[in-house]
mmCIF file of C-alpha atoms in Angstrom:
data_model
loop_
_atom_site.group_PDB
_atom_site.id
_atom_site.type_symbol
_atom_site.label_atom_id
_atom_site.label_comp_id
_atom_site.label_asym_id
_atom_site.label_seq_id
_atom_site.Cartn_x
_atom_site.Cartn_y
_atom_site.Cartn_z
ATOM 1 C CA MET A 1 -0.012 0.004 -0.042
ATOM 2 C CA SER A 2 1.557 3.284 -1.162
ATOM 3 C CA PHE A 3 1.128 5.682 1.824
ATOM 4 C CA TRP A 4 2.368 8.983 2.997
ATOM 5 C CA HIS A 5 0.893 10.419 6.194
ATOM 6 C CA SER A 6 -1.204 13.474 6.128
ATOM 7 C CA MET A 7 -0.437 15.650 9.232
ATOM 8 C CA VAL A 8 -1.075 19.254 10.218
ATOM 9 C CA TRP A 9 1.607 20.421 12.655
ATOM 10 C CA ARG A 10 3.364 23.620 13.866
ATOM 11 C CA THR A 11 6.010 24.094 16.464
ATOM 12 C CA GLU A 12 7.739 27.037 18.203
ATOM 13 C CA GLY A 13 10.962 26.699 20.124
ATOM 14 C CA ILE A 14 11.882 23.201 18.909
ATOM 15 C CA LYS A 15 14.740 22.643 16.551
ATOM 16 C CA VAL A 16 16.029 19.462 14.851
ATOM 17 C CA THR A 17 19.598 18.604 15.921
ATOM 18 C CA ALA A 18 20.271 15.791 13.348
ATOM 19 C CA PRO A 19 18.912 14.765 9.969
ATOM 20 C CA VAL A 20 15.596 12.956 10.303
ATOM 21 C CA LYS A 21 15.978 9.226 9.445
ATOM 22 C CA TRP A 22 12.853 7.774 7.880
ATOM 23 C CA GLN A 23 11.597 4.929 5.717
ATOM 24 C CA ARG A 24 8.333 4.055 3.983
ATOM 25 C CA TYR A 25 6.903 0.579 4.153
ATOM 26 C CA ASP A 26 3.568 -1.058 3.288
ATOM 27 C CA GLY A 27 1.055 1.392 4.694
ATOM 28 C CA LEU A 28 3.611 2.694 7.197
ATOM 29 C CA VAL A 29 6.001 5.550 7.699
ATOM 30 C CA SER A 30 8.700 5.342 10.365
ATOM 31 C CA ALA A 31 10.749 8.358 11.306
ATOM 32 C CA PHE A 32 13.398 8.891 13.954
ATOM 33 C CA TRP A 33 13.767 12.508 15.298
ATOM 34 C CA GLU A 34 16.527 14.082 17.413
ATOM 35 C CA ALA A 35 15.735 17.573 18.662
ATOM 36 C CA GLU A 36 16.110 20.285 21.258
ATOM 37 C CA SER A 37 13.266 22.019 22.936
ATOM 38 C CA GLN A 38 13.542 25.488 24.539
ATOM 39 C CA ALA A 39 11.730 26.317 27.775
ATOM 40 C CA GLY A 40 8.219 27.470 26.686
ATOM 41 C CA ALA A 41 8.331 25.666 23.379
ATOM 42 C CA THR A 42 4.934 24.662 21.973
ATOM 43 C CA GLY A 43 3.584 22.232 19.373
ATOM 44 C CA TYR A 44 0.320 21.326 17.707
ATOM 45 C CA TYR A 45 -0.260 18.111 15.855
ATOM 46 C CA LEU A 46 -3.276 16.591 14.027
ATOM 47 C CA SER A 47 -3.210 13.503 11.766
ATOM 48 C CA ALA A 48 -6.052 11.733 9.919
ATOM 49 C CA ASP A 49 -4.180 8.507 10.564
ATOM 50 C CA PRO A 50 -3.217 6.659 13.756
ATOM 51 C CA ARG A 51 0.257 7.277 15.002
ATOM 52 C CA ILE A 52 2.616 6.222 17.822
ATOM 53 C CA MET A 53 5.367 8.258 19.505
ATOM 54 C CA ILE A 54 8.027 6.477 21.470
ATOM 55 C CA PHE A 55 10.604 8.557 23.485
ATOM 56 C CA PHE A 56 14.017 7.153 24.230
ATOM 57 C CA SER A 57 14.323 9.085 27.507
ATOM 58 C CA ASP A 58 11.847 10.270 30.228
ATOM 59 C CA VAL A 59 10.439 13.620 29.282
ATOM 60 C CA SER A 60 7.441 13.554 31.670
ATOM 61 C CA SER A 61 8.818 16.264 33.898
ATOM 62 C CA GLN A 62 9.504 18.629 30.944
ATOM 63 C CA VAL A 63 6.765 18.135 28.490
ATOM 64 C CA LYS A 64 3.015 18.527 28.998
ATOM 65 C CA ILE A 65 0.403 17.398 26.549
ATOM 66 C CA SER A 66 -3.338 18.035 26.050
ATOM 67 C CA ASN A 67 -5.998 16.831 23.603
ATOM 68 C CA ARG A 68 -8.423 19.555 24.530
ATOM 69 C CA SER A 69 -6.757 22.948 23.850
ATOM 70 C CA GLY A 70 -3.580 24.910 24.198
ATOM 71 C CA ASP A 71 -4.675 26.183 27.575
ATOM 72 C CA PHE A 72 -2.198 24.332 29.819
ATOM 73 C CA SER A 73 -3.277 26.128 33.008
ATOM 74 C CA GLN A 74 -6.174 23.571 33.156
ATOM 75 C CA TYR A 75 -5.932 20.899 30.525
ATOM 76 C CA HIS A 76 -2.720 19.011 30.686
ATOM 77 C CA ARG A 77 -0.883 15.853 31.707
ATOM 78 C CA PRO A 78 2.741 14.700 31.469
ATOM 79 C CA MET A 79 4.011 13.250 28.213
ATOM 80 C CA THR A 80 4.644 9.538 28.729
ATOM 81 C CA ARG A 81 7.375 7.421 27.169
ATOM 82 C CA ALA A 82 4.995 5.825 24.619
ATOM 83 C CA ILE A 83 1.724 7.220 23.319
ATOM 84 C CA TYR A 84 -0.772 5.976 20.723
ATOM 85 C CA ILE A 85 -2.929 8.743 19.243
ATOM 86 C CA PRO A 86 -6.072 7.629 17.332
ATOM 87 C CA PRO A 87 -6.861 9.181 13.960
ATOM 88 C CA GLY A 88 -8.309 12.646 14.108
ATOM 89 C CA VAL A 89 -7.255 13.428 17.665
ATOM 90 C CA PRO A 90 -5.457 16.779 18.097
ATOM 91 C CA MET A 91 -2.509 17.161 20.517
ATOM 92 C CA TRP A 92 -0.894 20.236 21.980
ATOM 93 C CA THR A 93 2.444 20.119 23.756
ATOM 94 C CA THR A 94 4.465 22.622 25.798
ATOM 95 C CA SER A 95 7.972 22.330 27.349
ATOM 96 C CA SER A 96 8.823 23.631 30.837
ATOM 97 C CA ALA A 97 12.637 23.520 30.468
ATOM 98 C CA LEU A 98 15.448 23.331 27.971
ATOM 99 C CA HIS A 99 16.121 19.690 27.060
ATOM 100 C CA ARG A 100 17.226 17.403 24.164
ATOM 101 C CA PHE A 101 15.170 14.382 23.227
ATOM 102 C CA SER A 102 14.835 11.722 20.603
ATOM 103 C CA HIS A 103 11.744 9.817 19.551
ATOM 104 C CA LEU A 104 10.389 7.369 17.074
ATOM 105 C CA ASN A 105 7.235 8.359 15.165
ATOM 106 C CA LEU A 106 5.150 5.651 13.484
ATOM 107 C CA HIS A 107 2.444 6.778 11.078
ATOM 108 C CA MET A 108 0.002 4.034 9.979
ATOM 109 C CA HIS A 109 -2.749 4.074 7.413
ATOM 110 C CA LYS A 110 -5.850 3.132 9.397
ATOM 111 C CA ASP A 111 -6.779 0.445 6.791
ATOM 112 C CA ARG A 112 -3.299 -1.033 7.165
ATOM 113 C CA MET A 113 -3.733 -1.176 10.914
ATOM 114 C CA LEU A 114 -7.119 -2.802 10.633
ATOM 115 C CA ARG A 115 -5.800 -5.277 8.054
ATOM 116 C CA TYR A 116 -2.999 -6.293 10.441
ATOM 117 C CA LEU A 117 -5.185 -6.658 13.520
ATOM 118 C CA SER A 118 -8.455 -8.014 12.157
ATOM 119 C CA PRO A 119 -7.441 -11.561 11.277
ATOM 120 C CA ALA A 120 -6.265 -12.198 14.828
ATOM 121 C CA ILE A 121 -8.824 -10.322 16.990
ATOM 122 C CA GLY A 122 -11.780 -9.625 14.567
ATOM 123 C CA GLY A 123 -12.931 -6.455 12.812
ATOM 124 C CA SER A 124 -14.955 -5.049 15.738
ATOM 125 C CA ALA A 125 -12.166 -5.438 18.311
ATOM 126 C CA ALA A 126 -9.638 -3.991 15.771
ATOM 127 C CA LEU A 127 -11.801 -0.966 15.201
ATOM 128 C CA THR A 128 -12.174 -0.452 18.992
ATOM 129 C CA ALA A 129 -8.364 -0.667 19.383
ATOM 130 C CA LEU A 130 -7.950 1.776 16.544
ATOM 131 C CA ARG A 131 -10.050 4.320 18.391
ATOM 132 C CA SER A 132 -8.546 3.756 21.831
ATOM 133 C CA PRO A 133 -5.852 6.192 23.084
ATOM 134 C CA VAL A 134 -2.960 4.716 25.038
ATOM 135 C CA GLU A 135 -0.282 6.350 27.160
ATOM 136 C CA ILE A 136 2.297 4.358 29.168
ATOM 137 C CA GLN A 137 5.374 5.273 31.028
ATOM 138 C CA ASP A 138 6.923 1.863 31.663
ATOM 139 C CA ILE A 139 7.623 0.761 28.088
ATOM 140 C CA GLY A 140 9.903 -2.246 28.750
ATOM 141 C CA ALA A 141 10.379 -4.359 25.610
ATOM 142 C CA ILE A 142 8.693 -1.741 23.456
ATOM 143 C CA GLN A 143 11.932 0.391 23.809
ATOM 144 C CA THR A 144 14.001 -2.591 22.662
ATOM 145 C CA LEU A 145 11.753 -3.076 19.580
ATOM 146 C CA ALA A 146 11.840 0.622 18.887
ATOM 147 C CA GLY A 147 15.669 0.668 19.013
ATOM 148 C CA LEU A 148 15.879 -2.221 16.602
ATOM 149 C CA LEU A 149 13.543 -0.387 14.223
ATOM 150 C CA VAL A 150 15.580 2.840 14.504
ATOM 151 C CA ASP A 151 18.685 0.859 13.573
ATOM 152 C CA GLU A 152 16.968 -0.582 10.554
ATOM 153 C CA VAL A 153 15.501 2.789 9.460
ATOM 154 C CA SER A 154 18.922 4.376 9.862
ATOM 155 C CA GLN A 155 20.882 1.742 7.952
ATOM 156 C CA PRO A 156 18.508 -0.648 6.078
ATOM 157 C CA SER A 157 19.991 -4.117 5.828
ATOM 158 C CA LYS A 158 17.074 -6.496 5.694
ATOM 159 C CA HIS A 159 13.907 -7.025 3.657
ATOM 160 C CA ALA A 160 11.115 -4.610 4.455
ATOM 161 C CA ILE A 161 9.163 -7.377 6.069
ATOM 162 C CA TYR A 162 11.609 -7.233 9.062
ATOM 163 C CA ALA A 163 10.896 -3.574 9.855
ATOM 164 C CA GLU A 164 7.149 -4.144 9.227
ATOM 165 C CA SER A 165 7.153 -7.089 11.725
ATOM 166 C CA LEU A 166 8.848 -4.832 14.333
ATOM 167 C CA VAL A 167 6.188 -2.191 13.863
ATOM 168 C CA GLY A 168 3.544 -4.888 14.250
ATOM 169 C CA SER A 169 5.090 -5.993 17.524
ATOM 170 C CA ILE A 170 5.226 -2.460 18.740
ATOM 171 C CA VAL A 171 1.561 -1.875 17.838
ATOM 172 C CA THR A 172 0.351 -5.032 19.551
ATOM 173 C CA GLY A 173 2.528 -4.456 22.591
ATOM 174 C CA LEU A 174 1.204 -0.874 23.057
ATOM 175 C CA ILE A 175 -2.358 -0.630 22.014
ATOM 176 C CA ASP A 176 -5.444 -1.689 24.058
ATOM 177 C CA ILE A 177 -6.756 -4.938 22.506
ATOM 178 C CA PRO A 178 -10.194 -5.748 23.984
ATOM 179 C CA GLU A 179 -10.628 -9.070 25.770
ATOM 180 C CA GLU A 180 -12.512 -11.670 23.804
ATOM 181 C CA GLY A 181 -16.202 -10.993 24.200
ATOM 182 C CA SER A 182 -15.748 -7.443 25.480
ATOM 183 C CA ASP A 183 -17.783 -4.696 23.923
ATOM 184 C CA GLY A 184 -14.836 -2.343 24.616
ATOM 185 C CA ALA A 185 -15.938 1.322 24.551
ATOM 186 C CA GLY A 186 -12.304 2.044 23.822
ATOM 187 C CA GLY A 187 -9.264 3.125 25.834
ATOM 188 C CA ARG A 188 -8.429 3.579 29.483
ATOM 189 C CA LEU A 189 -7.307 6.402 31.621
ATOM 190 C CA THR A 190 -3.792 6.159 32.905
ATOM 191 C CA GLN A 191 -3.122 5.898 36.646
ATOM 192 C CA ALA A 192 -1.634 9.373 36.588
ATOM 193 C CA GLN A 193 -4.917 10.684 35.008
ATOM 194 C CA MET A 194 -7.011 8.932 37.652
ATOM 195 C CA ASN A 195 -4.845 10.160 40.507
ATOM 196 C CA LYS A 196 -5.183 13.721 39.129
ATOM 197 C CA LEU A 197 -8.944 13.399 38.849
ATOM 198 C CA ILE A 198 -9.277 11.917 42.369
ATOM 199 C CA ALA A 199 -7.206 14.736 43.821
ATOM 200 C CA ARG A 200 -9.393 17.360 42.103
ATOM 201 C CA ILE A 201 -12.612 15.688 43.264
ATOM 202 C CA GLU A 202 -11.336 15.400 46.886
ATOM 203 C CA ALA A 203 -10.500 19.115 46.777
ATOM 204 C CA GLN A 204 -14.204 19.935 46.172
ATOM 205 C CA SER A 205 -16.126 20.518 49.368
ATOM 206 C CA ASP A 206 -19.112 18.554 48.125
ATOM 207 C CA GLY A 207 -17.165 16.080 45.936
ATOM 208 C CA ARG A 208 -19.094 17.197 42.803
ATOM 209 C CA MET A 209 -17.937 18.009 39.350
ATOM 210 C CA SER A 210 -19.693 18.003 35.958
ATOM 211 C CA VAL A 211 -18.618 15.466 33.374
ATOM 212 C CA SER A 212 -17.152 18.327 31.281
ATOM 213 C CA GLU A 213 -15.107 19.532 34.222
ATOM 214 C CA MET A 214 -13.881 15.986 34.921
ATOM 215 C CA ALA A 215 -12.863 15.671 31.298
ATOM 216 C CA ALA A 216 -11.043 19.007 31.439
ATOM 217 C CA VAL A 217 -8.945 17.827 34.383
ATOM 218 C CA VAL A 218 -7.335 15.124 32.257
ATOM 219 C CA GLY A 219 -7.346 17.111 29.038
ATOM 220 C CA LEU A 220 -9.899 15.070 27.030
ATOM 221 C CA SER A 221 -13.040 15.885 25.227
ATOM 222 C CA GLU A 222 -16.220 15.154 27.175
ATOM 223 C CA SER A 223 -17.453 12.424 24.849
ATOM 224 C CA TRP A 224 -14.038 10.675 24.684
ATOM 225 C CA PHE A 225 -13.607 10.981 28.456
ATOM 226 C CA ALA A 226 -17.031 9.408 29.133
ATOM 227 C CA ASN A 227 -16.094 6.360 27.002
ATOM 228 C CA VAL A 228 -12.629 5.793 28.473
ATOM 229 C CA PHE A 229 -13.763 6.464 31.974
ATOM 230 C CA ARG A 230 -16.357 3.729 31.889
ATOM 231 C CA GLN A 231 -13.806 1.423 30.314
ATOM 232 C CA THR A 232 -11.426 2.238 33.173
ATOM 233 C CA THR A 233 -13.754 2.042 36.173
ATOM 234 C CA GLY A 234 -16.765 0.088 34.975
ATOM 235 C CA LYS A 235 -18.953 3.057 35.947
ATOM 236 C CA THR A 236 -20.167 6.199 34.338
ATOM 237 C CA PRO A 237 -18.452 9.378 35.685
ATOM 238 C CA LEU A 238 -21.589 10.343 37.648
ATOM 239 C CA GLN A 239 -22.042 6.854 39.043
ATOM 240 C CA TRP A 240 -18.438 6.777 40.180
ATOM 241 C CA GLN A 241 -18.758 10.296 41.644
ATOM 242 C CA LEU A 242 -21.974 9.332 43.568
ATOM 243 C CA THR A 243 -20.168 6.323 45.053
ATOM 244 C CA ASN A 244 -17.330 8.561 46.191
ATOM 245 C CA ARG A 245 -19.823 11.073 47.749
ATOM 246 C CA ILE A 246 -21.432 8.341 49.694
ATOM 247 C CA GLU A 247 -18.089 7.157 50.970
ATOM 248 C CA ARG A 248 -17.544 10.747 52.168
ATOM 249 C CA ALA A 249 -20.947 10.572 53.849
ATOM 250 C CA LYS A 250 -20.002 7.422 55.685
ATOM 251 C CA GLN A 251 -16.862 9.051 56.923
ATOM 252 C CA GLN A 252 -18.922 12.061 58.207
ATOM 253 C CA LEU A 253 -21.411 9.769 59.856
ATOM 254 C CA LEU A 254 -18.609 7.962 61.660
ATOM 255 C CA GLU A 255 -16.390 10.820 62.646
ATOM 256 C CA ASN A 256 -18.791 13.478 63.943
ATOM 257 C CA GLU A 257 -22.320 14.086 65.239
ATOM 258 C CA MET A 258 -23.596 16.117 62.257
ATOM 259 C CA THR A 259 -27.235 15.505 61.493
ATOM 260 C CA VAL A 260 -28.092 13.521 58.317
ATOM 261 C CA ALA A 261 -29.680 16.710 56.919
ATOM 262 C CA ALA A 262 -26.424 18.704 57.528
ATOM 263 C CA ILE A 263 -24.330 16.006 55.841
ATOM 264 C CA ALA A 264 -26.743 15.949 52.912
ATOM 265 C CA ALA A 265 -26.359 19.728 52.541
ATOM 266 C CA GLN A 266 -22.573 19.631 52.824
ATOM 267 C CA LEU A 267 -22.315 17.029 50.063
ATOM 268 C CA GLY A 268 -24.527 18.947 47.718
ATOM 269 C CA PHE A 269 -27.686 16.795 47.798
ATOM 270 C CA SER A 270 -30.859 18.704 47.101
ATOM 271 C CA ASP A 271 -32.442 17.593 50.414
ATOM 272 C CA GLN A 272 -32.300 14.856 53.044
ATOM 273 C CA ALA A 273 -34.695 12.615 51.097
ATOM 274 C CA HIS A 274 -32.528 12.754 48.000
ATOM 275 C CA PHE A 275 -29.451 11.957 50.070
ATOM 276 C CA THR A 276 -31.212 9.064 51.871
ATOM 277 C CA LYS A 277 -32.375 7.553 48.566
ATOM 278 C CA ALA A 278 -28.794 7.778 47.048
ATOM 279 C CA PHE A 279 -27.256 6.367 50.273
ATOM 280 C CA ARG A 280 -29.646 3.440 50.418
ATOM 281 C CA GLN A 281 -28.896 2.723 46.721
ATOM 282 C CA ILE A 282 -25.099 2.474 47.325
ATOM 283 C CA ALA A 283 -24.879 1.311 50.983
ATOM 284 C CA GLY A 284 -28.026 -0.809 51.245
ATOM 285 C CA ASP A 285 -29.468 1.109 54.234
ATOM 286 C CA THR A 286 -30.505 4.637 55.292
ATOM 287 C CA PRO A 287 -27.793 6.937 56.663
ATOM 288 C CA ALA A 288 -29.297 6.834 60.147
ATOM 289 C CA ALA A 289 -29.679 3.044 60.164
ATOM 290 C CA TRP A 290 -26.152 2.660 58.898
ATOM 291 C CA ARG A 291 -24.707 4.908 61.584
ATOM 292 C CA ARG A 292 -26.708 3.000 64.338
ATOM 293 C CA GLY A 293 -25.461 -0.278 62.967
ATOM 294 C CA ILE A 294 -21.792 0.756 62.991
ATOM 295 C CA VAL A 295 -22.062 2.237 66.481
ATOM 296 C CA ARG A 296 -23.842 -0.929 67.771
ATOM 297 C CA ASP A 297 -21.182 -3.231 66.168
ATOM 298 C CA ASN A 298 -18.399 -1.241 67.787
#
């Protein structure tokens, strides 16, 4: 398949320090970049095709990324060592300090990726994987595979099938392949994203945030966030949030003598009846009965 990736990109404060080494294969383009980034450097990237970036050093403390906008005061997360970006997903980057880096970029025609995956996992699962973003920091064997591919791209010595098989191994080692029988909404939040979200929720006095606000914390669009959140936790964002608020309520019931009505108001429930209904749904009993049971058992 004759293929050259179509990508919109612009950068400021980033300069290439060595000639780019690249090769075209069947439906694939592999490019190895070495560059220097100034403090405050920025980038914007948008491709119609799926792509992978693999960094050969840890840049998580120096580079922030977002898929939502260039406003890094709210919507950002650290750049991980390896990242899979589905087709049509924009990415903004910013650098906090002067640093040099090198990374391997893999651009793949989406039909080529589906053709590679479908025979083994089926068309539906392959399409789910295609649409599922992945970010990992511990890249293990993926770095070894990427290094072998860079060597072959820099000084080709074997048939193209060798490089293509390395790309295939990188793809299957990185992307989220749904378990057999899973309906896979697509993708998962990283632990760092979940930690950031939990910290922001805990900072709210009532433990409440809208789905759009939760999405903004991890730098994702609302629709994408809702899908990957459910894939990560098994709950919708609002179901998960309600469970957390009830856990807060249990803590309040145990640690102080606040009335049920006061706890309901503190946690943002419309009234005591609403709070009692939600509490019973999650905990299996009313707040007052739950408190009496805990006190009696102790």
